[in-house]
Short mmCIF file of N, CA and C in Angstrom, two decimals:
data_model
loop_
_atom_site.label_atom_id
_atom_site.label_comp_id
_atom_site.label_asym_id
_atom_site.label_seq_id
_atom_site.Cartn_x
_atom_site.Cartn_y
_atom_site.Cartn_z
N MET A 2 0.83 -1.19 0.00
CA MET A 2 0.00 0.00 0.00
C MET A 2 0.87 1.25 0.00
N LYS A 3 1.93 1.24 0.87
CA LYS A 3 2.80 2.40 0.94
C LYS A 3 3.54 2.61 -0.37
N THR A 4 3.91 1.50 -1.02
CA THR A 4 4.61 1.59 -2.30
C THR A 4 3.72 2.22 -3.35
N THR A 5 2.46 1.82 -3.40
CA THR A 5 1.52 2.37 -4.37
C THR A 5 1.33 3.86 -4.13
N LYS A 6 1.17 4.24 -2.87
CA LYS A 6 0.97 5.66 -2.55
C LYS A 6 2.21 6.47 -2.92
N ALA A 7 3.38 5.91 -2.63
CA ALA A 7 4.62 6.60 -2.96
C ALA A 7 4.76 6.76 -4.47
N ARG A 8 4.41 5.71 -5.22
CA ARG A 8 4.48 5.80 -6.68
C ARG A 8 3.51 6.84 -7.21
N THR A 9 2.32 6.90 -6.61
CA THR A 9 1.33 7.89 -7.04
C THR A 9 1.85 9.30 -6.79
N ILE A 10 2.46 9.52 -5.64
CA ILE A 10 2.99 10.84 -5.30
C ILE A 10 4.12 11.21 -6.26
N VAL A 11 5.01 10.27 -6.53
CA VAL A 11 6.12 10.53 -7.43
C VAL A 11 5.61 10.81 -8.85
N ALA A 12 4.64 10.01 -9.29
CA ALA A 12 4.08 10.21 -10.64
C ALA A 12 3.39 11.56 -10.75
N THR A 13 2.64 11.93 -9.71
CA THR A 13 1.95 13.23 -9.71
C THR A 13 2.96 14.37 -9.74
N ALA A 14 4.02 14.25 -8.94
CA ALA A 14 5.05 15.29 -8.92
C ALA A 14 5.73 15.40 -10.28
N ALA A 15 6.01 14.25 -10.90
CA ALA A 15 6.63 14.27 -12.23
C ALA A 15 5.71 14.91 -13.26
N LEU A 16 4.41 14.60 -13.17
CA LEU A 16 3.44 15.19 -14.09
C LEU A 16 3.42 16.70 -13.93
N PHE A 17 3.37 17.18 -12.69
CA PHE A 17 3.34 18.62 -12.45
C PHE A 17 4.62 19.28 -12.98
N ALA A 18 5.76 18.63 -12.75
CA ALA A 18 7.03 19.19 -13.21
C ALA A 18 7.06 19.25 -14.74
N ALA A 19 6.60 18.18 -15.37
CA ALA A 19 6.57 18.17 -16.83
C ALA A 19 5.62 19.22 -17.38
N LEU A 20 4.47 19.34 -16.76
CA LEU A 20 3.50 20.33 -17.21
C LEU A 20 4.01 21.74 -17.01
N ALA A 21 4.69 21.98 -15.91
CA ALA A 21 5.23 23.31 -15.66
C ALA A 21 6.23 23.69 -16.74
N GLY A 22 7.08 22.75 -17.11
CA GLY A 22 8.04 23.01 -18.18
C GLY A 22 7.35 23.23 -19.51
N PHE A 23 6.34 22.42 -19.81
CA PHE A 23 5.60 22.56 -21.07
C PHE A 23 4.91 23.90 -21.14
N GLY A 24 4.25 24.28 -20.06
CA GLY A 24 3.54 25.55 -20.03
C GLY A 24 4.47 26.73 -20.22
N TYR A 25 5.65 26.65 -19.62
CA TYR A 25 6.59 27.74 -19.74
C TYR A 25 7.06 27.90 -21.17
N HIS A 26 7.41 26.79 -21.82
CA HIS A 26 7.90 26.87 -23.19
C HIS A 26 6.81 27.22 -24.18
N ALA A 27 5.58 26.88 -23.85
CA ALA A 27 4.48 27.19 -24.76
C ALA A 27 4.03 28.64 -24.63
N GLY A 28 4.59 29.34 -23.67
CA GLY A 28 4.24 30.74 -23.52
C GLY A 28 3.01 30.97 -22.67
N GLY A 29 2.50 29.94 -22.02
CA GLY A 29 1.31 30.08 -21.20
C GLY A 29 1.68 30.48 -19.79
N GLY A 30 1.82 31.73 -19.53
CA GLY A 30 2.24 32.17 -18.21
C GLY A 30 1.11 32.71 -17.39
N VAL A 31 1.41 32.99 -16.14
CA VAL A 31 0.42 33.50 -15.21
C VAL A 31 -0.11 34.85 -15.67
N GLY A 32 0.71 35.62 -16.35
CA GLY A 32 0.31 36.95 -16.78
C GLY A 32 -0.84 36.95 -17.77
N GLU A 33 -1.17 35.78 -18.32
CA GLU A 33 -2.24 35.71 -19.31
C GLU A 33 -3.62 35.58 -18.67
N ALA A 34 -3.68 35.40 -17.38
CA ALA A 34 -4.98 35.21 -16.73
C ALA A 34 -5.82 36.47 -16.82
N LEU A 35 -7.11 36.27 -16.95
CA LEU A 35 -8.05 37.38 -16.96
C LEU A 35 -8.59 37.56 -15.55
N ALA A 36 -9.16 38.68 -15.27
CA ALA A 36 -9.76 38.92 -13.96
C ALA A 36 -10.97 38.01 -13.77
N ALA A 37 -11.02 37.36 -12.63
CA ALA A 37 -12.13 36.45 -12.34
C ALA A 37 -13.31 37.24 -11.77
N SER A 38 -14.48 36.90 -12.23
CA SER A 38 -15.69 37.55 -11.72
C SER A 38 -16.12 36.86 -10.42
N ALA A 39 -17.01 37.49 -9.71
CA ALA A 39 -17.55 36.89 -8.49
C ALA A 39 -18.25 35.57 -8.82
N LYS A 40 -18.91 35.54 -9.96
CA LYS A 40 -19.59 34.31 -10.37
C LYS A 40 -18.58 33.19 -10.61
N GLN A 41 -17.46 33.50 -11.26
CA GLN A 41 -16.45 32.49 -11.51
C GLN A 41 -15.82 32.00 -10.21
N LYS A 42 -15.63 32.90 -9.26
CA LYS A 42 -15.10 32.50 -7.96
C LYS A 42 -16.07 31.56 -7.25
N ALA A 43 -17.36 31.84 -7.34
CA ALA A 43 -18.36 30.96 -6.74
C ALA A 43 -18.38 29.60 -7.44
N GLU A 44 -18.26 29.62 -8.76
CA GLU A 44 -18.22 28.37 -9.52
C GLU A 44 -16.97 27.56 -9.16
N PHE A 45 -15.86 28.25 -8.90
CA PHE A 45 -14.64 27.57 -8.48
C PHE A 45 -14.87 26.86 -7.15
N GLN A 46 -15.53 27.53 -6.23
CA GLN A 46 -15.84 26.90 -4.94
C GLN A 46 -16.73 25.67 -5.15
N GLN A 47 -17.64 25.75 -6.11
CA GLN A 47 -18.50 24.60 -6.42
C GLN A 47 -17.69 23.46 -7.02
N VAL A 48 -16.67 23.78 -7.81
CA VAL A 48 -15.79 22.74 -8.35
C VAL A 48 -15.16 21.97 -7.21
N LEU A 49 -14.63 22.69 -6.22
CA LEU A 49 -13.99 22.05 -5.07
C LEU A 49 -14.98 21.17 -4.31
N LYS A 50 -16.16 21.68 -4.06
CA LYS A 50 -17.18 20.91 -3.34
C LYS A 50 -17.59 19.67 -4.12
N SER A 51 -17.75 19.81 -5.42
CA SER A 51 -18.15 18.68 -6.25
C SER A 51 -17.07 17.61 -6.28
N LEU A 52 -15.80 18.02 -6.33
CA LEU A 52 -14.72 17.04 -6.30
C LEU A 52 -14.68 16.29 -4.97
N GLN A 53 -14.92 16.99 -3.88
CA GLN A 53 -14.99 16.31 -2.58
C GLN A 53 -16.15 15.32 -2.57
N ALA A 54 -17.24 15.71 -3.19
CA ALA A 54 -18.41 14.83 -3.25
C ALA A 54 -18.12 13.60 -4.11
N VAL A 55 -17.31 13.75 -5.16
CA VAL A 55 -16.92 12.60 -5.98
C VAL A 55 -16.24 11.56 -5.09
N ASP A 56 -15.28 12.01 -4.32
CA ASP A 56 -14.54 11.10 -3.44
C ASP A 56 -15.47 10.43 -2.43
N THR A 57 -16.34 11.20 -1.81
CA THR A 57 -17.26 10.66 -0.80
C THR A 57 -18.19 9.62 -1.41
N ALA A 58 -18.80 9.94 -2.54
CA ALA A 58 -19.73 9.02 -3.19
C ALA A 58 -19.02 7.76 -3.67
N TYR A 59 -17.85 7.93 -4.25
CA TYR A 59 -17.12 6.78 -4.78
C TYR A 59 -16.69 5.85 -3.65
N ALA A 60 -16.21 6.43 -2.55
CA ALA A 60 -15.80 5.62 -1.40
C ALA A 60 -16.97 4.85 -0.81
N ALA A 61 -18.17 5.42 -0.92
CA ALA A 61 -19.38 4.76 -0.41
C ALA A 61 -19.92 3.72 -1.40
N GLY A 62 -19.26 3.58 -2.54
CA GLY A 62 -19.69 2.59 -3.52
C GLY A 62 -20.75 3.07 -4.49
N ASN A 63 -21.01 4.36 -4.49
CA ASN A 63 -22.04 4.90 -5.38
C ASN A 63 -21.37 5.56 -6.58
N SER A 64 -21.00 4.74 -7.56
CA SER A 64 -20.27 5.25 -8.72
C SER A 64 -21.13 6.16 -9.59
N ALA A 65 -22.44 5.93 -9.64
CA ALA A 65 -23.31 6.80 -10.45
C ALA A 65 -23.33 8.21 -9.87
N GLU A 66 -23.44 8.31 -8.56
CA GLU A 66 -23.43 9.63 -7.92
C GLU A 66 -22.06 10.28 -8.08
N ALA A 67 -21.00 9.49 -7.97
CA ALA A 67 -19.66 10.03 -8.15
C ALA A 67 -19.49 10.60 -9.56
N GLN A 68 -20.02 9.88 -10.56
CA GLN A 68 -19.93 10.36 -11.94
C GLN A 68 -20.74 11.65 -12.11
N SER A 69 -21.90 11.72 -11.49
CA SER A 69 -22.72 12.92 -11.56
C SER A 69 -22.00 14.11 -10.92
N ASP A 70 -21.39 13.88 -9.76
CA ASP A 70 -20.63 14.94 -9.09
C ASP A 70 -19.43 15.37 -9.94
N PHE A 71 -18.79 14.40 -10.59
CA PHE A 71 -17.68 14.71 -11.47
C PHE A 71 -18.15 15.59 -12.64
N ASP A 72 -19.29 15.23 -13.22
CA ASP A 72 -19.84 16.02 -14.33
C ASP A 72 -20.14 17.44 -13.90
N THR A 73 -20.67 17.61 -12.69
CA THR A 73 -20.94 18.94 -12.15
C THR A 73 -19.64 19.72 -11.99
N ALA A 74 -18.63 19.06 -11.42
CA ALA A 74 -17.33 19.72 -11.24
C ALA A 74 -16.74 20.14 -12.58
N LYS A 75 -16.84 19.27 -13.56
CA LYS A 75 -16.28 19.55 -14.89
C LYS A 75 -17.02 20.70 -15.57
N THR A 76 -18.34 20.72 -15.45
CA THR A 76 -19.14 21.80 -16.03
C THR A 76 -18.75 23.14 -15.42
N ASN A 77 -18.63 23.18 -14.10
CA ASN A 77 -18.23 24.42 -13.43
C ASN A 77 -16.79 24.79 -13.77
N TRP A 78 -15.93 23.78 -13.89
CA TRP A 78 -14.55 24.05 -14.26
C TRP A 78 -14.48 24.73 -15.63
N ASN A 79 -15.29 24.27 -16.56
CA ASN A 79 -15.30 24.87 -17.89
C ASN A 79 -15.71 26.34 -17.86
N LYS A 80 -16.48 26.73 -16.86
CA LYS A 80 -16.87 28.13 -16.71
C LYS A 80 -15.77 28.96 -16.06
N VAL A 81 -14.95 28.32 -15.23
CA VAL A 81 -13.89 29.01 -14.49
C VAL A 81 -12.61 29.13 -15.31
N SER A 82 -12.29 28.12 -16.08
CA SER A 82 -10.98 28.03 -16.72
C SER A 82 -10.59 29.23 -17.58
N PRO A 83 -11.53 29.93 -18.23
CA PRO A 83 -11.09 31.09 -19.01
C PRO A 83 -10.49 32.22 -18.14
N ALA A 84 -10.75 32.19 -16.85
CA ALA A 84 -10.27 33.26 -15.97
C ALA A 84 -8.87 32.99 -15.43
N ILE A 85 -8.27 31.86 -15.80
CA ILE A 85 -6.93 31.56 -15.29
C ILE A 85 -5.96 31.41 -16.45
N SER A 86 -4.69 31.32 -16.11
CA SER A 86 -3.66 31.23 -17.15
C SER A 86 -3.82 29.93 -17.94
N LYS A 87 -3.35 29.95 -19.15
CA LYS A 87 -3.44 28.77 -20.02
C LYS A 87 -2.68 27.60 -19.41
N ARG A 88 -1.54 27.89 -18.84
CA ARG A 88 -0.72 26.82 -18.25
C ARG A 88 -1.47 26.12 -17.12
N GLU A 89 -2.02 26.88 -16.20
CA GLU A 89 -2.74 26.28 -15.08
C GLU A 89 -4.00 25.57 -15.57
N ALA A 90 -4.66 26.12 -16.57
CA ALA A 90 -5.86 25.48 -17.11
C ALA A 90 -5.52 24.14 -17.75
N ARG A 91 -4.38 24.06 -18.44
CA ARG A 91 -3.95 22.80 -19.05
C ARG A 91 -3.66 21.75 -17.98
N GLU A 92 -2.97 22.17 -16.92
CA GLU A 92 -2.65 21.23 -15.84
C GLU A 92 -3.93 20.67 -15.23
N ALA A 93 -4.86 21.54 -14.93
CA ALA A 93 -6.11 21.11 -14.32
C ALA A 93 -6.90 20.21 -15.27
N GLN A 94 -6.90 20.55 -16.55
CA GLN A 94 -7.62 19.73 -17.53
C GLN A 94 -7.06 18.31 -17.56
N LEU A 95 -5.76 18.17 -17.50
CA LEU A 95 -5.15 16.83 -17.47
C LEU A 95 -5.57 16.07 -16.22
N LEU A 96 -5.67 16.77 -15.10
CA LEU A 96 -6.11 16.12 -13.87
C LEU A 96 -7.57 15.68 -13.97
N PHE A 97 -8.41 16.53 -14.57
CA PHE A 97 -9.81 16.15 -14.78
C PHE A 97 -9.90 14.93 -15.69
N ASP A 98 -9.10 14.92 -16.75
CA ASP A 98 -9.10 13.78 -17.66
C ASP A 98 -8.69 12.50 -16.93
N SER A 99 -7.68 12.61 -16.09
CA SER A 99 -7.21 11.45 -15.33
C SER A 99 -8.29 10.92 -14.39
N LEU A 100 -8.94 11.82 -13.67
CA LEU A 100 -10.00 11.39 -12.76
C LEU A 100 -11.17 10.78 -13.53
N GLY A 101 -11.52 11.37 -14.65
CA GLY A 101 -12.60 10.83 -15.47
C GLY A 101 -12.31 9.41 -15.91
N LYS A 102 -11.07 9.15 -16.31
CA LYS A 102 -10.67 7.79 -16.72
C LYS A 102 -10.77 6.82 -15.55
N LEU A 103 -10.33 7.25 -14.39
CA LEU A 103 -10.39 6.37 -13.21
C LEU A 103 -11.84 5.98 -12.90
N LEU A 104 -12.74 6.95 -12.99
CA LEU A 104 -14.15 6.66 -12.70
C LEU A 104 -14.71 5.69 -13.73
N LYS A 105 -14.37 5.87 -14.99
CA LYS A 105 -14.87 4.99 -16.05
C LYS A 105 -14.30 3.58 -15.93
N GLN A 106 -13.07 3.48 -15.43
CA GLN A 106 -12.40 2.18 -15.30
C GLN A 106 -12.75 1.47 -13.99
N SER A 107 -13.60 2.09 -13.17
CA SER A 107 -13.93 1.53 -11.85
C SER A 107 -12.67 1.25 -11.04
N ALA A 108 -11.80 2.23 -11.00
CA ALA A 108 -10.54 2.11 -10.26
C ALA A 108 -10.81 1.94 -8.77
N PRO A 109 -9.84 1.43 -8.03
CA PRO A 109 -10.01 1.32 -6.58
C PRO A 109 -10.26 2.69 -5.94
N ALA A 110 -11.06 2.69 -4.89
CA ALA A 110 -11.42 3.94 -4.22
C ALA A 110 -10.19 4.68 -3.70
N THR A 111 -9.16 3.95 -3.31
CA THR A 111 -7.94 4.61 -2.81
C THR A 111 -7.26 5.41 -3.91
N LYS A 112 -7.31 4.90 -5.13
CA LYS A 112 -6.70 5.61 -6.26
C LYS A 112 -7.51 6.87 -6.61
N VAL A 113 -8.82 6.74 -6.57
CA VAL A 113 -9.68 7.90 -6.81
C VAL A 113 -9.44 8.95 -5.74
N LYS A 114 -9.38 8.53 -4.49
CA LYS A 114 -9.15 9.46 -3.38
C LYS A 114 -7.82 10.19 -3.55
N SER A 115 -6.78 9.44 -3.90
CA SER A 115 -5.47 10.04 -4.10
C SER A 115 -5.50 11.08 -5.21
N THR A 116 -6.18 10.76 -6.29
CA THR A 116 -6.28 11.69 -7.42
C THR A 116 -7.07 12.93 -7.03
N VAL A 117 -8.20 12.73 -6.36
CA VAL A 117 -9.02 13.87 -5.93
C VAL A 117 -8.22 14.76 -4.96
N ASP A 118 -7.53 14.14 -4.01
CA ASP A 118 -6.72 14.92 -3.07
C ASP A 118 -5.67 15.76 -3.79
N GLY A 119 -5.01 15.17 -4.79
CA GLY A 119 -4.02 15.91 -5.57
C GLY A 119 -4.65 17.05 -6.35
N MET A 120 -5.83 16.79 -6.91
CA MET A 120 -6.53 17.84 -7.65
C MET A 120 -6.91 18.99 -6.73
N LEU A 121 -7.46 18.66 -5.57
CA LEU A 121 -7.87 19.71 -4.64
C LEU A 121 -6.68 20.55 -4.20
N GLU A 122 -5.56 19.89 -3.97
CA GLU A 122 -4.36 20.62 -3.56
C GLU A 122 -3.91 21.57 -4.67
N GLU A 123 -3.89 21.07 -5.89
CA GLU A 123 -3.48 21.91 -7.03
C GLU A 123 -4.46 23.05 -7.26
N LEU A 124 -5.75 22.74 -7.23
CA LEU A 124 -6.75 23.77 -7.49
C LEU A 124 -6.74 24.83 -6.40
N ARG A 125 -6.68 24.42 -5.16
CA ARG A 125 -6.66 25.39 -4.06
C ARG A 125 -5.42 26.23 -4.07
N GLY A 126 -4.32 25.65 -4.49
CA GLY A 126 -3.03 26.35 -4.48
C GLY A 126 -2.94 27.38 -5.58
N ASP A 127 -2.35 26.97 -6.68
CA ASP A 127 -2.05 27.89 -7.78
C ASP A 127 -3.28 28.54 -8.38
N ILE A 128 -4.30 27.75 -8.62
CA ILE A 128 -5.49 28.29 -9.29
C ILE A 128 -6.30 29.17 -8.35
N GLY A 129 -6.43 28.76 -7.11
CA GLY A 129 -7.13 29.59 -6.13
C GLY A 129 -6.48 30.95 -5.99
N GLU A 130 -5.14 30.98 -6.03
CA GLU A 130 -4.41 32.24 -5.95
C GLU A 130 -4.70 33.13 -7.16
N GLU A 131 -4.76 32.51 -8.33
CA GLU A 131 -5.02 33.29 -9.54
C GLU A 131 -6.40 33.94 -9.53
N LEU A 132 -7.35 33.28 -8.91
CA LEU A 132 -8.73 33.79 -8.91
C LEU A 132 -8.95 34.87 -7.85
N GLN A 133 -8.02 35.07 -6.98
CA GLN A 133 -8.19 36.08 -5.92
C GLN A 133 -8.06 37.46 -6.42
#
């Protein structure tokens, strides 16, 4: 179990490092972000709540509810993403894609939880700062 968690952490860190390098070379910097509206900030908070709900529902064995919560998070994310830098939006999009695949593959709940936790950390960190 510890080995799997360690591998997940290392893989996530490598993904973030690779994405950071890609975003920098592609010219997608923080300076490209647009001002976030109050509505977008509220939608961002809903993204976070919906992702937490994905984890809760999936851990309880309710994959249909988890998928519905994921769809809600993704819909709200699509409304928020234009207000942040291209680089951060790309990183988050890859994380959403990864979580979506895990849900479709009926991955173990621990893997879904780990992915959701990583997403929440990333979203609250860099993206939350951009929206302030």
